[in-house]
Amino acid sequence: MTELFLTLLIPLIGSFALLFIKKEQMQLIKYVAFGFSVISFIFSIALLLKFHSDNPNFQLTYEKVWIPSLDIGFRVGIDGMSLLLVLLTTFISPIAIYSSFDAIKKREKSYYALLLLLQFAMTGVFISLDLFLFYIFWELILIPMYFLIGIWGGKDRIYATVKFFLFTMFGSLPMLVGIIWLGQFIGTHLVHVPNGFTTNYELIRQYSHFIPIEYQKLLFWAFAISFLIKVPVFPLHTWLPDAHTEAPTAGSVILAGVLLKMGTYGLIRFNLELFPQASFLYTSLISWLAVFGIVYGALVAMVQSDVKRLVAYSSVSHLGFVVLGIFSMTVEGIQGGIIQMVNHGLSTGMLFLCVGVLYERRHTREIEEFGGIARIMPAFTVFLGIAMLASVGLPGLNGFVGEFLTLLGAFKSPFLGSIWFTVIAATGVIFAAVYLLWMFRRVMFGTITNPANRGLKDINKREWATFLPIVLFIVWIGVYPSTFLKLSENSTKKLVNKLERIKFGKERYELPVIPEISKPNNTNIKNNQ
Amino acid sequence: MANEIIKELSLGFPIFFISAMGILLVIFDAITGKNKIINYIFAIAILSITICSAGWILFSQYYNEANNLVIHPISMGMLAYNGYAYIFDVIFGIAALLTIIAAREYNERAEFEYKEFYSLVVLATSGMMMIAHSADLLLMFIGIEFMSITFYVLAGYFRKRVTSVEAALKYFLLGAFASGFLLYGIALIYGATGTLTFQTISQKITAQDYNNLYLILGITLVFIGLSFKIAAFPFHQWAPDVYHGAPTVISGFLSTAGKAAAIFALILIGKNIMFVAIRTLDSNHIITLQNILAVLSAATMLVGNITAIAQNNVKRMLAYSSVAHAGYMLMGIVANTPDGWAGASFYAAVYVFMQIGSFAIVANLEDKDGEYLDFSHYSGLYKTRPFIAAMMVVFLLSLAGIPPFAGFFGKYYIFKTAIDAGYLWLTIVGIVSSLISVYFYLRLLIYIYFREATEQILDTSEPRAAGFTLLISAALTVLLGIFPSYLIELLLYLR
């Protein structure tokens, strides 16, 4: 619990600490920001060590009443899925901070303070076990991201940041109504809580499947729209290419690396867990959207002339696999989805870093401008190659594991019941190879046509240091994924058990019997309907 | 008897004190010479003492409803001493204090500082507190009139500026018209129930001893009158012009404390008449009335926010958005439950801090002729005035309802009460309109943070005392956002 607190709060403390440093002390600002972020990472490792992967329930939970009359509390805790994503957040954030040491040349202090604030909010999203708290963190993300894109972004940054903000707000406001309505319905009709209102996630999770289906449908969409926008799933993806392209490198890394995962995480955590019956109804629809997004994203990525935009569209495609895996509602699919979230964070994060390296040197991202870079920057070529191949899904690197598992899950899924999802989605893998390899060839190989490229320097020590840890994990997940899969396995099984019990009346997976630690108190249960 | 008198004197200390001192301050204006600082300091002292005493009474005794039943010897049952009243005392007091602190340098810059400014603000506050403490429709009316008349004068305070005079005249004519409605409504309620005291009115309604037609007509007219005062659709037309024309610090005061006072009057009507009447046999009319009010609230939010989009003048944008915020507060009245009143009160309190803060910033950036109010004049403010820019972020995001600022929790609670009361559609309209509002609040932030300065804002200096106004309102906006439970639990406990 202490570890969880520290992981969450240290970035926030760092963000405030930066305010007290004079803005002329640039080196100090950078290293303080980096230091706080690394300390948070160290505590998240401690979190990992304290975590029992056998236990499918929430662990290291903490509860403190915040607004008693509404049963809103500061409730946090982690299970396997959130642990992985917290680790991803604390891992990507210091890298993002470190990578911007040279790139950011104006208003450094606010920049690093905002990045730390962003890290705080992202961690909060993944660990909150209270719907109100979740919403606060979810919305809090918008503020630093709005300024990060708007101040340090590219040419069309204002358009991009406003679009990002309005899209997200448009999605999250229905979720707010959903949260209030859900809390009120559960609190007054299903369970007796003192004031007839609750936002306690664990309590809601126990009773939400008793909500009549006609209400569940509405609630499902109230939550899903905001998550589908964030993922993003076709046709709600249009904010993403703009935001990704215009954001500064670190912003894109965090956007692609962590922010998009909040959407997929929300789909698992809220849509599947809270509204199972409605999820059964819409699983095909959302899976079709995901499959369409996989192909569409890949096709659009193919014709991009801007490297960063290409990577951005590849995110639309890759996240489609995650959504497909989640809505297959099988252990393989969801596990694959979770590991694919981590993979995408690593490989796309690294691709954005690579684009950042090119952009810092040439101040352009047009593919046309490059060519033959491999001869001048050999080390860089290796790293871009690894990131690209990981993204393509080459066996032995991480992308393969995730894509394989999600496709397997979709294939086996008793809920989807059609192999066409898998068949069409699998073409996305081929398209990914096409657009990424093609991009790689045009940028890296051939003769140097543009004289401006001749004098480019290969990557420096700082860039080595940002790439190496990512490569380590890319290979680790690719070769031995069970280190990571094991963490979320039991939580996933518990979820799938619940879904199958509701749909088919029986549970397939055996789980170690561990009593849930946090039982809701002050509640007495009404007869269900 | 003597004991009871002393008891009432101590209970009513805040309102007695501020009324007496307000009048003394007017006399004092005439006696003292040209030295304006004395009045300034006196006004601050009076308000501080009032706030502290009201706060002390509130926290030491936790006044509750039971206190209403006692007929106090001095006021003969005209004044009520309950917790809500003290909470609103504190809110009005803080609003006035923040306004006065910010006003001095603003008036100095406009080269138009007169002493009566401070006494008028104090007097307006005493009028508001009269509304908060009223146990009687007549006293409520007197409080509203007292407040409004001082507002008319304050709106026209820059008497050499055409816009200011126009604002005052417009405000006066329409306000007097609205007061007519209000008074006629009160007369009809008197006709229906034979009494003006809230407590007796609710007893009579419970006992079915009233004339239904007159009561409904009376309530409707009172609502029309009060809708004028809070600037709700379709009676909002005056508001943008008045808030735009009045001296900026006064616009902040009018549009927040004035609105909160009128909302409190609505809560009184809701609590003592609507809430009781809905439990009687012929509640149909009341439900119809509630639905009409819901439609008005929805229209107010939408009209305020949509028209605010088109504005290129910051002061006017804030004026239109202030219309929209009245719509949010009305949602709490529509819900017609204790939760709803608590929500409306919470929102009113929060709104006071964030709106006064943003008006204080606008006041600080204005030049001496009241120019430099356009969005484009705010370009690159982050560089020239980093402190003000950062404060503006807090206020604008809070107004837009983005967590963790207080505006978010205010909206959350109001939406919750509306859903509880079965007004899901109203909540959805509220949500849509807050999405619209995000657009124009962000637009200002774009100018402040993302554009570089095109022309320098002339003739202004860094805020001196006004910095306190900004800091205090920003701190309260943040604190009430992170720890809303202190205020909301108090409001719920006292209901």
Coordinates of N, CA, C and O in Angstrom, one line a residue, chain A residues 66-70 72 106-107 132 135-137 139-140 142-143 146-151 157-158 161-162 165-166 169-170 173-174 176-177 179-181 184 195-197 199, chain B residues 382 393 397 400-405 408-409 412-413 415-416 419-420 424 427-428 431 434-435 438-439 442-443 445-446 449-452 481-485 488-489 492 495:
Chain A
W66 N -14.0 10.0 1.3 CA -13.6 11.3 0.8 C -14.9 12.2 1.0 O -14.8 13.3 1.5
I67 N -16.0 11.7 0.4 CA -17.2 12.5 0.5 C -18.3 11.5 1.1 O -18.9 10.7 0.3
P68 N -18.4 11.5 2.4 CA -19.2 10.4 3.0 C -20.6 10.3 2.5 O -21.1 9.2 2.3
S69 N -21.3 11.4 2.3 CA -22.7 11.3 2.0 C -22.9 10.7 0.6 O -24.0 10.3 0.3
L70 N -21.9 10.7 -0.2 CA -22.1 10.1 -1.6 C -21.4 8.8 -1.7 O -21.3 8.3 -2.8
I72 N -18.3 8.4 -1.8 CA -17.2 8.5 -2.6 C -15.9 8.4 -1.8 O -15.9 8.9 -0.7
K106 N 12.1 25.6 -24.9 CA 11.4 26.8 -24.3 C 10.5 26.3 -23.2 O 10.0 25.2 -23.2
R107 N 10.5 27.2 -22.2 CA 9.6 26.9 -21.0 C 9.8 25.5 -20.4 O 8.8 24.8 -20.2
F132 N -15.8 7.6 -9.2 CA -15.6 9.1 -9.1 C -14.1 9.4 -9.2 O -13.7 10.3 -10.0
Y135 N -12.9 9.0 -12.7 CA -13.3 10.0 -13.5 C -12.4 11.3 -13.3 O -12.0 11.9 -14.3
I136 N -12.1 11.6 -12.1 CA -11.2 12.7 -11.8 C -9.9 12.6 -12.5 O -9.4 13.5 -13.2
F137 N -9.3 11.4 -12.3 CA -8.0 11.2 -13.0 C -8.1 11.2 -14.5 O -7.2 11.7 -15.2
E139 N -10.1 12.8 -16.4 CA -10.2 14.2 -16.9 C -9.0 15.0 -16.6 O -8.6 15.9 -17.4
L140 N -8.3 14.7 -15.5 CA -7.1 15.4 -15.2 C -6.0 15.3 -16.2 O -5.2 16.2 -16.5
L142 N -6.4 15.5 -19.3 CA -6.6 16.4 -20.4 C -5.8 17.7 -20.1 O -5.3 18.3 -21.1
I143 N -5.7 18.2 -18.9 CA -5.1 19.5 -18.7 C -3.6 19.5 -19.1 O -3.2 20.3 -19.9
Y146 N -3.3 18.9 -22.9 CA -3.8 20.1 -23.7 C -2.6 21.1 -23.8 O -2.3 21.6 -24.9
F147 N -1.9 21.3 -22.7 CA -0.8 22.3 -22.8 C 0.4 21.7 -23.5 O 1.1 22.4 -24.2
L148 N 0.6 20.4 -23.2 CA 1.8 19.8 -23.9 C 1.7 19.9 -25.4 O 2.7 20.3 -26.1
I149 N 0.6 19.6 -25.9 CA 0.4 19.7 -27.4 C 0.4 21.1 -27.8 O 1.0 21.5 -28.8
G150 N -0.4 21.9 -27.1 CA -0.6 23.3 -27.5 C 0.6 24.2 -27.4 O 0.7 25.1 -28.2
I151 N 1.5 24.0 -26.5 CA 2.6 24.9 -26.4 C 3.8 24.3 -27.1 O 4.5 25.1 -27.8
R157 N -0.6 22.8 -34.0 CA -0.8 22.3 -32.7 C -2.1 22.8 -32.0 O -2.8 22.0 -31.3
I158 N -2.5 24.0 -32.3 CA -3.7 24.5 -31.6 C -5.0 23.7 -32.1 O -5.8 23.3 -31.3
T161 N -4.8 20.2 -30.5 CA -5.0 20.1 -29.1 C -6.5 20.4 -28.8 O -7.1 19.7 -27.9
V162 N -7.1 21.3 -29.5 CA -8.5 21.6 -29.2 C -9.4 20.4 -29.6 O -10.3 19.9 -28.9
F165 N -9.0 17.7 -27.0 CA -9.7 18.0 -25.8 C -11.2 17.8 -26.0 O -11.9 17.2 -25.2
L166 N -11.7 18.4 -27.1 CA -13.2 18.3 -27.3 C -13.6 16.8 -27.5 O -14.7 16.4 -27.0
M169 N -13.6 15.2 -24.1 CA -14.7 15.7 -23.3 C -16.0 15.1 -23.8 O -16.9 14.8 -23.0
F170 N -16.2 15.1 -25.1 CA -17.4 14.6 -25.7 C -17.7 13.2 -25.2 O -18.8 12.8 -24.9
L173 N -18.2 13.0 -20.9 CA -19.4 13.5 -20.2 C -20.5 12.5 -20.2 O -21.1 12.4 -19.1
P174 N -20.8 11.8 -21.3 CA -21.8 10.7 -21.1 C -21.3 9.7 -20.0 O -22.2 9.2 -19.2
L176 N -19.8 10.5 -17.3 CA -20.2 11.1 -16.0 C -21.6 10.8 -15.7 O -21.9 10.4 -14.6
V177 N -22.5 11.0 -16.7 CA -23.9 10.7 -16.4 C -24.0 9.2 -16.1 O -24.8 8.8 -15.2
I179 N -21.9 7.2 -14.7 CA -21.4 7.0 -13.3 C -22.4 7.4 -12.3 O -22.7 6.6 -11.4
I180 N -23.0 8.5 -12.5 CA -24.0 9.0 -11.5 C -25.2 8.1 -11.5 O -25.7 7.6 -10.5
W181 N -25.7 7.7 -12.7 CA -26.9 6.9 -12.9 C -26.6 5.5 -12.3 O -27.4 5.0 -11.5
Q184 N -26.4 5.6 -8.5 CA -27.7 5.8 -7.9 C -28.6 4.5 -8.0 O -29.2 4.2 -7.1
N195 N -26.8 6.5 1.8 CA -27.5 7.6 1.2 C -28.0 7.2 -0.2 O -28.3 8.1 -1.0
G196 N -28.1 5.9 -0.5 CA -28.6 5.5 -1.7 C -27.7 5.9 -2.9 O -28.2 6.0 -4.0
F197 N -26.5 6.0 -2.7 CA -25.6 6.4 -3.8 C -24.2 5.8 -3.5 O -23.7 6.0 -2.3
T199 N -20.1 5.0 -5.3 CA -19.2 4.8 -6.5 C -18.1 3.8 -6.2 O -17.1 3.8 -6.9
Chain B
Y382 N 0.8 34.6 -21.0 CA 1.7 33.8 -20.2 C 3.1 34.4 -20.0 O 3.7 34.2 -19.0
V393 N -6.0 30.1 -15.7 CA -6.2 28.7 -16.0 C -7.1 28.0 -15.0 O -8.1 27.3 -15.3
L397 N -10.8 26.7 -16.1 CA -11.0 25.2 -16.1 C -12.1 24.9 -15.1 O -12.9 24.0 -15.3
A400 N -15.3 25.7 -16.6 CA -15.7 24.7 -17.7 C -16.1 23.4 -17.0 O -16.6 22.5 -17.7
G401 N -15.8 23.2 -15.7 CA -16.2 22.0 -15.0 C -15.3 20.9 -15.2 O -15.7 19.7 -15.5
I402 N -14.0 21.2 -15.2 CA -13.0 20.1 -15.3 C -12.4 19.8 -14.0 O -11.9 20.7 -13.3
P403 N -12.3 18.5 -13.6 CA -11.7 18.2 -12.4 C -10.2 18.5 -12.4 O -9.7 18.5 -13.5
P404 N -9.6 18.7 -11.3 CA -10.0 18.6 -9.9 C -10.6 19.9 -9.4 O -10.6 20.1 -8.2
F405 N -11.0 20.8 -10.2 CA -11.4 22.1 -9.7 C -12.9 22.1 -9.2 O -13.6 21.2 -9.5
F408 N -16.2 21.5 -11.2 CA -16.5 20.1 -11.5 C -17.4 19.5 -10.5 O -18.4 18.9 -10.8
F409 N -17.0 19.5 -9.2 CA -17.8 18.9 -8.2 C -19.2 19.5 -8.1 O -20.2 18.8 -7.9
Y412 N -21.1 18.0 -10.8 CA -21.4 16.6 -10.5 C -22.5 16.5 -9.5 O -23.4 15.7 -9.8
Y413 N -22.5 17.3 -8.5 CA -23.5 17.1 -7.5 C -24.9 17.5 -8.0 O -25.9 16.9 -7.7
F415 N -25.9 17.5 -11.1 CA -26.3 16.5 -12.1 C -26.9 15.3 -11.3 O -27.9 14.7 -11.7
K416 N -26.2 14.9 -10.2 CA -26.7 13.8 -9.4 C -28.0 14.1 -8.9 O -28.9 13.2 -8.9
I419 N -30.6 13.8 -11.6 CA -30.9 12.4 -11.9 C -31.8 11.7 -10.9 O -32.7 11.0 -11.2
D420 N -31.4 12.0 -9.6 CA -32.2 11.4 -8.5 C -33.7 11.9 -8.6 O -34.6 11.1 -8.3
L424 N -33.4 13.1 -16.0 CA -32.2 12.6 -16.7 C -32.0 13.5 -17.9 O -30.9 13.9 -18.3
T427 N -30.3 16.6 -17.2 CA -28.8 16.4 -17.0 C -28.1 16.3 -18.3 O -27.0 16.8 -18.4
I428 N -28.7 15.6 -19.3 CA -28.1 15.5 -20.6 C -27.9 16.8 -21.2 O -26.9 17.1 -21.8
I431 N -25.1 18.5 -19.6 CA -23.8 17.9 -20.1 C -23.4 18.5 -21.4 O -22.3 18.9 -21.7
S434 N -22.3 22.0 -21.0 CA -21.0 22.2 -20.5 C -19.9 21.8 -21.5 O -18.9 22.4 -21.5
L435 N -20.3 20.9 -22.4 CA -19.3 20.6 -23.5 C -19.2 21.9 -24.4 O -18.0 22.2 -24.8
V438 N -16.9 24.3 -22.8 CA -15.5 24.0 -22.8 C -14.9 24.7 -24.0 O -13.8 25.3 -23.9
Y439 N -15.6 24.8 -25.1 CA -15.0 25.4 -26.3 C -14.6 26.8 -26.1 O -13.4 27.2 -26.4
L442 N -11.8 27.3 -23.5 CA -10.5 26.9 -24.0 C -10.0 27.9 -25.0 O -8.8 28.1 -25.1
R443 N -10.9 28.5 -25.7 CA -10.5 29.5 -26.7 C -9.7 30.6 -26.1 O -8.7 31.1 -26.6
L445 N -8.0 30.3 -23.3 CA -6.7 29.7 -22.9 C -5.8 29.7 -24.1 O -4.6 29.8 -23.9
I446 N -6.3 29.4 -25.3 CA -5.5 29.3 -26.5 C -4.8 30.7 -26.7 O -3.6 30.7 -26.9
Y449 N -2.1 31.2 -23.8 CA -0.9 30.3 -23.7 C -0.3 30.0 -25.0 O 0.9 29.8 -25.1
F450 N -1.1 29.9 -26.1 CA -0.5 29.3 -27.3 C -0.2 30.4 -28.3 O 0.5 30.1 -29.3
R451 N -0.7 31.6 -28.1 CA -0.3 32.6 -29.1 C 0.7 33.5 -28.5 O 0.7 33.8 -27.3
E452 N 1.5 34.1 -29.4 CA 2.5 35.1 -28.9 C 1.8 36.5 -28.9 O 0.9 36.7 -29.7
G481 N -12.6 22.0 -4.7 CA -12.6 20.9 -5.6 C -12.0 19.6 -5.1 O -12.5 18.5 -5.4
I482 N -11.0 19.8 -4.3 CA -10.3 18.5 -3.8 C -11.0 18.0 -2.5 O -11.2 16.8 -2.3
F483 N -11.5 19.0 -1.7 CA -12.2 18.5 -0.5 C -13.6 19.1 -0.5 O -13.9 19.9 0.4
P484 N -14.4 18.7 -1.4 CA -15.8 19.3 -1.4 C -16.6 18.9 -0.2 O -17.5 19.5 0.2
S485 N -16.1 17.8 0.5 CA -17.0 17.2 1.5 C -17.2 18.2 2.6 O -18.3 18.2 3.3
I488 N -20.1 20.4 1.4 CA -21.3 19.7 1.0 C -21.9 18.9 2.2 O -23.1 18.9 2.4
E489 N -21.1 18.4 3.0 CA -21.6 17.7 4.2 C -22.3 18.6 5.1 O -23.3 18.3 5.7
L492 N -25.6 19.5 3.7 CA -26.6 18.4 3.8 C -27.0 18.2 5.2 O -28.2 17.9 5.5
R495 N -29.7 20.7 6.2 CA -30.9 20.9 5.4 C -32.1 20.7 6.3 O -33.1 21.3 6.1

